Each structure stands twice: as C-alpha cells, then as structure tokens.
mmCIF file of C-alpha atoms in Angstrom:
data_model
loop_
_atom_site.group_PDB
_atom_site.id
_atom_site.type_symbol
_atom_site.label_atom_id
_atom_site.label_comp_id
_atom_site.label_asym_id
_atom_site.label_seq_id
_atom_site.Cartn_x
_atom_site.Cartn_y
_atom_site.Cartn_z
ATOM 1 C CA MET A 86 -129.292 -242.987 34.144
ATOM 2 C CA ILE A 87 -128.835 -239.399 33.076
ATOM 3 C CA THR A 88 -131.622 -238.083 31.258
ATOM 4 C CA HIS A 89 -131.419 -234.384 30.761
ATOM 5 C CA GLY A 90 -128.744 -231.682 29.734
ATOM 6 C CA ARG A 91 -126.314 -231.621 27.065
ATOM 7 C CA ASP A 92 -124.911 -235.112 25.588
ATOM 8 C CA ILE A 93 -122.351 -236.772 27.954
ATOM 9 C CA LYS A 94 -119.572 -238.987 26.395
ATOM 10 C CA VAL A 95 -116.935 -241.290 28.001
ATOM 11 C CA PHE A 96 -113.652 -242.107 26.264
ATOM 12 C CA ALA A 97 -110.692 -244.255 27.612
ATOM 13 C CA GLY A 98 -106.962 -244.636 26.941
ATOM 14 C CA ASN A 99 -105.216 -247.882 27.211
ATOM 15 C CA SER A 100 -104.434 -247.862 30.770
ATOM 16 C CA ASN A 101 -107.680 -249.320 32.214
ATOM 17 C CA PRO A 102 -110.305 -249.928 29.554
ATOM 18 C CA ARG A 103 -112.131 -252.463 31.726
ATOM 19 C CA LEU A 104 -112.930 -249.926 34.415
ATOM 20 C CA ALA A 105 -114.065 -247.470 31.707
ATOM 21 C CA ARG A 106 -116.461 -249.935 30.407
ATOM 22 C CA GLU A 107 -117.933 -250.773 33.820
ATOM 23 C CA ILE A 108 -118.363 -247.111 34.637
ATOM 24 C CA CYS A 109 -120.113 -246.603 31.217
ATOM 25 C CA SER A 110 -122.473 -249.667 32.201
ATOM 26 C CA LEU A 111 -123.411 -248.191 35.529
ATOM 27 C CA ILE A 112 -124.187 -244.707 33.935
ATOM 28 C CA GLY A 113 -126.317 -246.227 31.444
ATOM 29 C CA ILE A 114 -124.020 -245.148 28.333
ATOM 30 C CA LYS A 115 -121.972 -246.578 25.556
ATOM 31 C CA LEU A 116 -118.201 -246.220 25.843
ATOM 32 C CA GLY A 117 -117.040 -243.643 23.233
ATOM 33 C CA ASP A 118 -115.627 -245.056 19.849
ATOM 34 C CA ALA A 119 -112.054 -243.993 19.862
ATOM 35 C CA GLU A 120 -108.875 -245.455 19.025
ATOM 36 C CA VAL A 121 -105.326 -244.649 20.870
ATOM 37 C CA GLY A 122 -102.554 -246.415 19.434
ATOM 38 C CA THR A 123 -98.713 -246.092 18.694
ATOM 39 C CA PHE A 124 -96.948 -245.351 15.206
ATOM 40 C CA SER A 125 -94.036 -247.474 14.119
ATOM 41 C CA ASP A 126 -91.662 -244.745 15.443
ATOM 42 C CA GLY A 127 -93.270 -244.905 18.975
ATOM 43 C CA GLU A 128 -95.358 -241.658 18.595
ATOM 44 C CA ILE A 129 -98.817 -241.766 19.963
ATOM 45 C CA TYR A 130 -101.890 -240.999 18.066
ATOM 46 C CA ALA A 131 -105.563 -240.778 18.972
ATOM 47 C CA SER A 132 -108.607 -240.861 16.514
ATOM 48 C CA PHE A 133 -112.175 -240.345 17.601
ATOM 49 C CA TYR A 134 -114.844 -241.744 15.467
ATOM 50 C CA GLU A 135 -118.012 -239.981 16.580
ATOM 51 C CA THR A 136 -118.785 -236.292 17.111
ATOM 52 C CA VAL A 137 -117.891 -234.459 20.431
ATOM 53 C CA ARG A 138 -119.004 -230.977 19.527
ATOM 54 C CA GLY A 139 -120.903 -229.535 22.322
ATOM 55 C CA SER A 140 -120.511 -232.581 24.283
ATOM 56 C CA ASP A 141 -119.532 -232.898 28.172
ATOM 57 C CA VAL A 142 -116.714 -235.359 27.825
ATOM 58 C CA PHE A 143 -115.003 -237.219 30.281
ATOM 59 C CA VAL A 144 -111.663 -239.022 29.277
ATOM 60 C CA LEU A 145 -110.416 -242.041 31.795
ATOM 61 C CA GLN A 146 -106.952 -242.675 32.074
ATOM 62 C CA SER A 147 -104.768 -243.711 34.966
ATOM 63 C CA THR A 148 -101.154 -242.618 34.756
ATOM 64 C CA CYS A 149 -99.873 -245.946 36.002
ATOM 65 C CA GLN A 150 -97.010 -248.247 34.372
ATOM 66 C CA PRO A 151 -95.960 -247.594 31.607
ATOM 67 C CA GLY A 152 -96.559 -243.932 33.182
ATOM 68 C CA ASN A 153 -94.933 -241.756 30.536
ATOM 69 C CA LYS A 154 -96.841 -243.441 27.847
ATOM 70 C CA ASN A 155 -100.358 -243.366 29.521
ATOM 71 C CA LEU A 156 -99.654 -239.872 30.363
ATOM 72 C CA MET A 157 -98.951 -238.795 26.861
ATOM 73 C CA GLU A 158 -102.000 -240.613 25.667
ATOM 74 C CA LEU A 159 -104.168 -238.717 28.136
ATOM 75 C CA LEU A 160 -102.787 -235.344 26.874
ATOM 76 C CA ILE A 161 -103.120 -236.240 23.296
ATOM 77 C CA MET A 162 -106.799 -237.349 23.894
ATOM 78 C CA ILE A 163 -107.611 -233.994 25.675
ATOM 79 C CA ASP A 164 -105.849 -231.841 22.942
ATOM 80 C CA ALA A 165 -107.830 -233.700 20.095
ATOM 81 C CA LEU A 166 -111.249 -233.319 22.073
ATOM 82 C CA LYS A 167 -110.779 -229.733 22.895
ATOM 83 C CA ARG A 168 -109.771 -228.871 19.076
ATOM 84 C CA ALA A 169 -112.960 -230.862 18.174
ATOM 85 C CA SER A 170 -115.167 -228.480 19.932
ATOM 86 C CA ALA A 171 -116.079 -230.369 23.212
ATOM 87 C CA SER A 172 -117.841 -228.063 25.476
ATOM 88 C CA ARG A 173 -116.041 -229.553 28.560
ATOM 89 C CA VAL A 174 -113.159 -232.085 28.969
ATOM 90 C CA THR A 175 -112.665 -233.852 32.327
ATOM 91 C CA ALA A 176 -109.580 -235.823 32.750
ATOM 92 C CA VAL A 177 -110.756 -238.606 34.802
ATOM 93 C CA ILE A 178 -107.502 -239.999 36.446
ATOM 94 C CA PRO A 179 -108.257 -242.777 39.024
ATOM 95 C CA TYR A 180 -104.273 -243.045 39.788
ATOM 96 C CA PHE A 181 -102.562 -240.104 39.382
ATOM 97 C CA GLY A 182 -98.768 -240.813 38.792
ATOM 98 C CA TYR A 183 -95.838 -238.711 39.809
ATOM 99 C CA ALA A 184 -97.673 -237.525 42.870
ATOM 100 C CA ARG A 185 -94.774 -238.539 45.094
ATOM 101 C CA GLN A 186 -92.613 -235.971 43.507
ATOM 102 C CA ASP A 187 -94.709 -233.055 45.152
ATOM 103 C CA ARG A 188 -91.787 -230.882 46.775
ATOM 104 C CA LYS A 189 -88.105 -230.321 46.743
ATOM 105 C CA ALA A 190 -86.486 -232.958 49.029
ATOM 106 C CA LYS A 191 -83.180 -231.760 48.278
ATOM 107 C CA ALA A 192 -81.308 -229.175 46.176
ATOM 108 C CA ARG A 193 -82.148 -229.145 42.478
ATOM 109 C CA ASP A 194 -85.037 -231.435 42.608
ATOM 110 C CA PRO A 195 -87.917 -231.119 40.188
ATOM 111 C CA ILE A 196 -91.449 -230.837 41.471
ATOM 112 C CA THR A 197 -92.893 -233.148 38.857
ATOM 113 C CA ALA A 198 -96.387 -233.373 40.174
ATOM 114 C CA LYS A 199 -96.757 -229.746 39.347
ATOM 115 C CA LEU A 200 -95.455 -229.951 36.123
ATOM 116 C CA VAL A 201 -97.883 -232.912 35.089
ATOM 117 C CA ALA A 202 -100.737 -230.531 36.381
ATOM 118 C CA ASN A 203 -99.530 -227.706 34.165
ATOM 119 C CA MET A 204 -99.290 -230.290 31.305
ATOM 120 C CA ILE A 205 -102.870 -231.429 31.838
ATOM 121 C CA THR A 206 -104.119 -227.855 32.169
ATOM 122 C CA LYS A 207 -102.316 -226.811 29.162
ATOM 123 C CA ALA A 208 -103.775 -229.568 27.011
ATOM 124 C CA GLY A 209 -106.920 -228.149 27.564
ATOM 125 C CA ALA A 210 -108.824 -230.114 30.404
ATOM 126 C CA ASP A 211 -111.601 -228.194 32.167
ATOM 127 C CA ARG A 212 -111.796 -230.377 35.310
ATOM 128 C CA VAL A 213 -109.701 -233.321 36.974
ATOM 129 C CA LEU A 214 -111.424 -236.206 38.587
ATOM 130 C CA THR A 215 -109.165 -238.596 40.555
ATOM 131 C CA MET A 216 -108.768 -240.422 43.929
ATOM 132 C CA ASP A 217 -106.662 -240.405 46.944
ATOM 133 C CA LEU A 218 -103.804 -238.344 45.765
ATOM 134 C CA HIS A 219 -100.620 -239.081 47.607
ATOM 135 C CA ALA A 220 -100.608 -235.592 48.912
ATOM 136 C CA SER A 221 -103.742 -233.665 48.982
ATOM 137 C CA GLN A 222 -102.174 -230.252 48.489
ATOM 138 C CA ILE A 223 -101.508 -231.577 44.755
ATOM 139 C CA GLN A 224 -105.172 -230.137 44.140
ATOM 140 C CA GLY A 225 -103.663 -226.659 44.421
ATOM 141 C CA PHE A 226 -101.059 -227.374 41.912
ATOM 142 C CA PHE A 227 -104.127 -227.199 39.310
ATOM 143 C CA ASP A 228 -105.504 -223.836 38.186
ATOM 144 C CA ILE A 229 -108.753 -225.739 37.164
ATOM 145 C CA PRO A 230 -111.216 -227.795 39.502
ATOM 146 C CA VAL A 231 -109.907 -230.908 41.005
ATOM 147 C CA ASP A 232 -112.299 -233.312 42.760
ATOM 148 C CA ASN A 233 -110.404 -235.804 44.813
ATOM 149 C CA LEU A 234 -112.382 -238.853 45.903
ATOM 150 C CA ALA A 235 -111.811 -240.902 48.935
ATOM 151 C CA GLY A 236 -111.269 -244.553 48.716
ATOM 152 C CA ASN A 237 -111.809 -244.848 52.626
ATOM 153 C CA PRO A 238 -115.624 -245.550 52.422
ATOM 154 C CA ILE A 239 -115.095 -248.380 50.045
ATOM 155 C CA PHE A 240 -112.725 -249.938 52.600
ATOM 156 C CA VAL A 241 -114.737 -249.301 55.737
ATOM 157 C CA ASP A 242 -117.910 -250.982 53.879
ATOM 158 C CA TYR A 243 -115.499 -254.177 53.178
ATOM 159 C CA TYR A 244 -114.096 -254.490 56.697
ATOM 160 C CA SER A 245 -117.472 -253.851 58.315
ATOM 161 C CA LYS A 246 -118.734 -256.870 56.299
ATOM 162 C CA LYS A 247 -115.860 -258.941 56.647
ATOM 163 C CA PHE A 248 -115.370 -258.778 60.361
ATOM 164 C CA GLY A 249 -118.690 -257.404 61.769
ATOM 165 C CA GLU A 250 -118.809 -256.498 65.242
ATOM 166 C CA ASP A 251 -114.910 -257.919 65.618
ATOM 167 C CA CYS A 252 -113.882 -254.590 63.976
ATOM 168 C CA GLU A 253 -114.086 -252.875 67.180
ATOM 169 C CA ASN A 254 -111.353 -255.064 68.689
ATOM 170 C CA MET A 255 -108.942 -254.373 65.734
ATOM 171 C CA MET A 256 -106.301 -251.965 65.464
ATOM 172 C CA ILE A 257 -105.612 -249.493 62.427
ATOM 173 C CA VAL A 258 -101.962 -249.123 62.041
ATOM 174 C CA SER A 259 -100.385 -246.170 59.964
ATOM 175 C CA PRO A 260 -97.246 -247.567 58.140
ATOM 176 C CA ASP A 261 -95.618 -244.147 58.337
ATOM 177 C CA VAL A 262 -96.330 -240.741 60.071
ATOM 178 C CA GLY A 263 -97.286 -239.290 56.680
ATOM 179 C CA SER A 264 -100.323 -241.443 56.725
ATOM 180 C CA VAL A 265 -101.463 -240.782 60.032
ATOM 181 C CA SER A 266 -104.475 -238.549 58.885
ATOM 182 C CA ARG A 267 -105.908 -241.118 56.676
ATOM 183 C CA ALA A 268 -105.373 -243.856 59.345
ATOM 184 C CA ARG A 269 -107.076 -241.742 61.789
ATOM 185 C CA ILE A 270 -110.070 -240.960 59.666
ATOM 186 C CA PHE A 271 -110.249 -244.838 58.850
ATOM 187 C CA SER A 272 -110.081 -245.728 62.678
ATOM 188 C CA GLN A 273 -112.681 -243.276 63.511
ATOM 189 C CA LYS A 274 -115.217 -244.710 60.859
ATOM 190 C CA LEU A 275 -114.675 -248.291 62.072
ATOM 191 C CA HIS A 276 -114.493 -247.082 65.700
ATOM 192 C CA THR A 277 -111.032 -248.844 66.401
ATOM 193 C CA ASN A 278 -107.706 -247.694 68.246
ATOM 194 C CA LEU A 279 -104.905 -246.410 66.102
ATOM 195 C CA ALA A 280 -101.283 -247.155 66.088
ATOM 196 C CA ILE A 281 -98.309 -245.714 64.039
ATOM 197 C CA VAL A 282 -95.186 -247.418 62.717
ATOM 198 C CA ASP A 283 -92.320 -244.688 62.940
ATOM 199 C CA LYS A 284 -89.826 -245.073 60.277
ATOM 200 C CA ARG A 285 -86.974 -243.521 58.434
ATOM 201 C CA ARG A 286 -86.048 -243.782 54.746
ATOM 202 C CA PRO A 287 -82.339 -243.868 53.895
ATOM 203 C CA ARG A 288 -82.782 -243.694 50.008
ATOM 204 C CA ALA A 289 -85.812 -244.143 47.491
ATOM 205 C CA ASN A 290 -87.901 -247.034 47.838
ATOM 206 C CA GLU A 291 -86.123 -248.212 50.841
ATOM 207 C CA SER A 292 -87.417 -247.988 54.488
ATOM 208 C CA GLU A 293 -86.291 -248.939 57.632
ATOM 209 C CA VAL A 294 -88.630 -249.448 60.692
ATOM 210 C CA MET A 295 -87.614 -247.655 63.991
ATOM 211 C CA ASN A 296 -90.565 -248.570 66.528
ATOM 212 C CA VAL A 297 -94.058 -248.832 66.840
ATOM 213 C CA ILE A 298 -96.147 -246.272 68.668
ATOM 214 C CA GLY A 299 -99.156 -247.906 70.378
ATOM 215 C CA ASN A 300 -99.763 -251.205 72.134
ATOM 216 C CA ILE A 301 -100.839 -253.735 69.280
ATOM 217 C CA LYS A 302 -100.308 -256.979 71.226
ATOM 218 C CA GLY A 303 -102.904 -259.273 70.851
ATOM 219 C CA TYR A 304 -104.617 -257.324 68.320
ATOM 220 C CA ASP A 305 -105.578 -258.207 64.554
ATOM 221 C CA CYS A 306 -104.112 -255.134 62.649
ATOM 222 C CA ILE A 307 -105.118 -253.580 59.494
ATOM 223 C CA LEU A 308 -102.303 -251.442 57.859
ATOM 224 C CA VAL A 309 -103.641 -248.418 55.797
ATOM 225 C CA ASP A 310 -101.858 -246.554 53.100
ATOM 226 C CA ASP A 311 -102.589 -244.679 49.839
ATOM 227 C CA LEU A 312 -100.532 -246.896 47.549
ATOM 228 C CA ILE A 313 -98.081 -249.876 47.503
ATOM 229 C CA ASP A 314 -95.043 -249.644 45.226
ATOM 230 C CA THR A 315 -92.224 -252.063 46.007
ATOM 231 C CA GLY A 316 -93.900 -253.147 49.037
ATOM 232 C CA GLY A 317 -90.903 -252.455 51.309
ATOM 233 C CA SER A 318 -92.713 -250.086 53.862
ATOM 234 C CA LEU A 319 -95.746 -252.333 54.038
ATOM 235 C CA CYS A 320 -93.749 -255.485 54.587
ATOM 236 C CA ASN A 321 -91.250 -254.010 57.143
ATOM 237 C CA ALA A 322 -94.210 -252.593 58.923
ATOM 238 C CA ALA A 323 -95.858 -256.047 58.912
ATOM 239 C CA ASN A 324 -92.897 -257.660 60.408
ATOM 240 C CA ALA A 325 -92.557 -255.018 63.078
ATOM 241 C CA LEU A 326 -96.139 -255.464 64.116
ATOM 242 C CA VAL A 327 -95.436 -259.430 64.418
ATOM 243 C CA LYS A 328 -92.242 -258.752 66.552
ATOM 244 C CA GLU A 329 -94.583 -256.264 69.006
ATOM 245 C CA GLY A 330 -97.144 -259.281 69.316
ATOM 246 C CA ALA A 331 -99.707 -258.622 66.778
ATOM 247 C CA ARG A 332 -101.933 -261.532 66.178
ATOM 248 C CA ARG A 333 -103.053 -261.142 62.497
ATOM 249 C CA ILE A 334 -101.899 -258.800 59.903
ATOM 250 C CA PHE A 335 -104.364 -257.434 57.039
ATOM 251 C CA ALA A 336 -103.610 -254.293 54.724
ATOM 252 C CA CYS A 337 -105.290 -252.203 52.408
ATOM 253 C CA ALA A 338 -104.149 -249.276 49.862
ATOM 254 C CA SER A 339 -106.225 -247.427 47.186
ATOM 255 C CA HIS A 340 -103.406 -248.018 44.578
ATOM 256 C CA GLY A 341 -101.492 -251.160 43.797
ATOM 257 C CA VAL A 342 -98.368 -250.161 41.857
ATOM 258 C CA LEU A 343 -96.711 -253.169 42.805
ATOM 259 C CA SER A 344 -93.541 -252.710 40.894
ATOM 260 C CA GLY A 345 -90.014 -254.484 41.204
ATOM 261 C CA PRO A 346 -90.024 -257.250 43.926
ATOM 262 C CA ALA A 347 -93.469 -256.084 45.547
ATOM 263 C CA LEU A 348 -95.255 -259.439 44.882
ATOM 264 C CA GLU A 349 -92.536 -261.462 46.206
ATOM 265 C CA LYS A 350 -92.061 -259.461 49.259
ATOM 266 C CA LEU A 351 -95.924 -259.736 49.821
ATOM 267 C CA ASN A 352 -95.772 -263.352 49.443
ATOM 268 C CA ASN A 353 -93.033 -263.878 51.948
ATOM 269 C CA SER A 354 -94.600 -261.437 54.246
ATOM 270 C CA PRO A 355 -96.986 -262.121 57.394
ATOM 271 C CA VAL A 356 -99.843 -259.994 55.784
ATOM 272 C CA GLU A 357 -102.623 -262.262 55.064
ATOM 273 C CA GLU A 358 -104.618 -260.163 52.909
ATOM 274 C CA LEU A 359 -104.044 -257.001 50.849
ATOM 275 C CA ALA A 360 -106.955 -255.186 49.604
ATOM 276 C CA LEU A 361 -106.612 -252.651 46.751
ATOM 277 C CA LEU A 362 -108.923 -250.611 44.586
ATOM 278 C CA ASP A 363 -108.910 -251.237 41.055
ATOM 279 C CA THR A 364 -107.649 -247.878 40.095
ATOM 280 C CA ILE A 365 -104.840 -249.833 38.413
ATOM 281 C CA PRO A 366 -105.528 -253.097 36.389
ATOM 282 C CA PRO A 367 -105.144 -255.903 38.776
ATOM 283 C CA VAL A 368 -102.474 -258.347 39.048
ATOM 284 C CA ASP A 369 -103.003 -261.948 37.754
ATOM 285 C CA SER A 370 -104.095 -263.777 41.070
ATOM 286 C CA SER A 371 -101.761 -266.629 39.986
ATOM 287 C CA ARG A 372 -98.876 -264.384 41.055
ATOM 288 C CA CYS A 373 -100.031 -263.660 44.496
ATOM 289 C CA GLY A 374 -102.959 -265.094 46.269
ATOM 290 C CA LYS A 375 -103.091 -262.411 49.070
ATOM 291 C CA LEU A 376 -104.548 -259.817 46.690
ATOM 292 C CA LYS A 377 -108.097 -258.716 47.127
ATOM 293 C CA TYR A 378 -109.403 -256.033 44.639
ATOM 294 C CA LEU A 379 -112.459 -253.991 45.430
ATOM 295 C CA PRO A 380 -114.149 -252.023 42.511
ATOM 296 C CA VAL A 381 -114.255 -248.002 42.328
ATOM 297 C CA ALA A 382 -116.588 -248.092 39.189
ATOM 298 C CA PRO A 383 -119.659 -247.376 41.383
ATOM 299 C CA MET A 384 -118.023 -244.232 43.018
ATOM 300 C CA PHE A 385 -116.585 -242.977 39.702
ATOM 301 C CA SER A 386 -119.851 -243.450 37.865
ATOM 302 C CA GLU A 387 -121.602 -241.542 40.722
ATOM 303 C CA ALA A 388 -118.788 -238.790 40.587
ATOM 304 C CA ILE A 389 -119.210 -238.500 36.763
ATOM 305 C CA GLU A 390 -122.974 -238.136 36.939
ATOM 306 C CA ARG A 391 -122.691 -235.319 39.862
ATOM 307 C CA THR A 392 -120.154 -233.425 37.725
ATOM 308 C CA TYR A 393 -122.413 -233.652 34.611
ATOM 309 C CA GLN A 394 -125.421 -232.704 36.716
ATOM 310 C CA GLU A 395 -123.493 -229.949 38.614
ATOM 311 C CA ILE A 396 -124.351 -231.586 41.915
ATOM 312 C CA SER A 397 -121.894 -231.195 45.098
ATOM 313 C CA MET A 398 -119.222 -233.903 45.394
ATOM 314 C CA SER A 399 -118.400 -233.450 49.059
ATOM 315 C CA LYS A 400 -120.167 -236.774 49.694
ATOM 316 C CA LEU A 401 -117.524 -238.570 47.845
ATOM 317 C CA SER A 402 -114.585 -236.684 49.174
ATOM 318 C CA MET A 403 -114.655 -237.421 52.754
#
C-alpha cells in the first residue's frame, strides 16, 4: 500500500479492464472513474469523472485486437489527462502492438513501431511501462523513459514448481534464431540445456522449419517465445522436435495474440500445454484446453509502485 507522496490514480481503457482491477486491488486503491466509448459514427470519446489535477496517473491499455481502436483509446485518454493538468501520465501497455514492424525489411516499408512511439509521446505520455517488447531496441524509439518488464521470472517460477528437480533434465528450445537471447536467459535460470530451431519465413505469417540445432532426443522440451500470433512458428517447431525424438513438448510466450487459425493449429499440434501471460485477455478455455494463463498483475502493481516512489526498476527488467 502506497502511503506517501502526491496521490496516485489508475485508469483503464477497454482492452483489459480485469487486469486493471487486479492491479488496483494489489496496490490498494480504487480503479479510476472513467468512461471510454464510441459515438454512433465510430469516433472514440473519453470522459473522466474525478479530478486528476496534480496527480500521478497511470493509464492501462494493451494495444491488442482490435489494435487500432485500443491504440486510439490510449492516445485520447492520455491527451485528456494532460489537458486536465495531471502531474505525470504513465502509459502502462502490457502488450505493445505494432512492435514487429520495427525495421525496413524491404524497400518502402514503414517503421510503424517508431510511428506509434511518436504518437504516444506526442499525445502527452511522460513514461511508458510495458512488458517483453518484441525487439528491446524499440525502447530507443521513444524520447521518454521506457521500462520494459521481463516475463521470464514468472515462467521460471511456474516451471520450477511444476517440474521441480526434473527441470534440469529438460531442454529449453528457441523457435527461431531471433529468440535465442530470450531462451538462453530462460535456460540459465532453470539450469537446463538449450536448443535452437532454425527456420526461414517465405512470407508474412508463414514459416518453414529447416533444422534443429542441438540434441533433443529423449528430452522434455519447452519452446520459449515472446508472442504467439497465428501459431505457425510454434506448431512447426513442435513438429520438428517430435521428428528429432523429443519426448514431450511444452511452450510458453508472454503474449497470446492467437489470431486466425492459431487455436485450431494448437489443438492439432503435439504441444501439451501453452503457458501465456494475461497481458492480453484470456481466450475461453472451451476453445482450447491446452492454454494456461499466468497473472502479471503482481509484477505490474510492483512496477507502478516503484515508478510512483521513484525506486529502481532493474529488479523487474531482468
């Protein structure tokens, strides 16, 4: 419970109100009284029913599906709060959409992650608090401080309790070369070996596995990624591991986008369980029994308290 300093207020858009309520409960405050809706012509409005003058305000909004609508809600809320004389506005974005468009992959490509960073800054945000950016260098796209929380500790704690001493006999697997750094940190914390699935992507949302680097025969494997979108990379990697002799396949990712045929692919894959963080609202369990959601509210509530009290965040970013 925060007991000193200027008052703190937390508001939420429509992307993940349940998470916002859980965070407020852990901090020991009430979720701010606000309404974010849509006019009949589709334009978004935001109304705040309590004063924020001089307050340290946190706006919680993931830019998940529908991404454009949720992003506009966030921008409009930030603008309204700054115009209402909030002392500081922190955009709390558990899942930062558009993060995969972080570079020019071919001629005349936009760098949309930078554009979104500019929009959030221009709207009036003073800080950004997010989790497991698809590319950590996106922090440099902002001209304001960015705290990028790490979901690894949540998964490490989960699997340590789930498998106990057997963790040391498991194999952590990166589904592609780009996720090797994340998987290596994960394997070091669980004291396991590391393997890599080498793949190529012929076009967007399609991937083709080439080969598995590392001996995974007879091992229980955990595939580690930052997000699962259509599920193609995950399921192809799982199939490749089975062909190489893996015994059981588990997987985890910070963000469960799960668009298009993702649930159907997961249901038909050899993955026994996919552990996700609830940065994006959970999918109905009746649609896929393999999903396991882990709460991020404790980490975000601590991060908000540390931001408010001006305490170092390095503990939560490793």
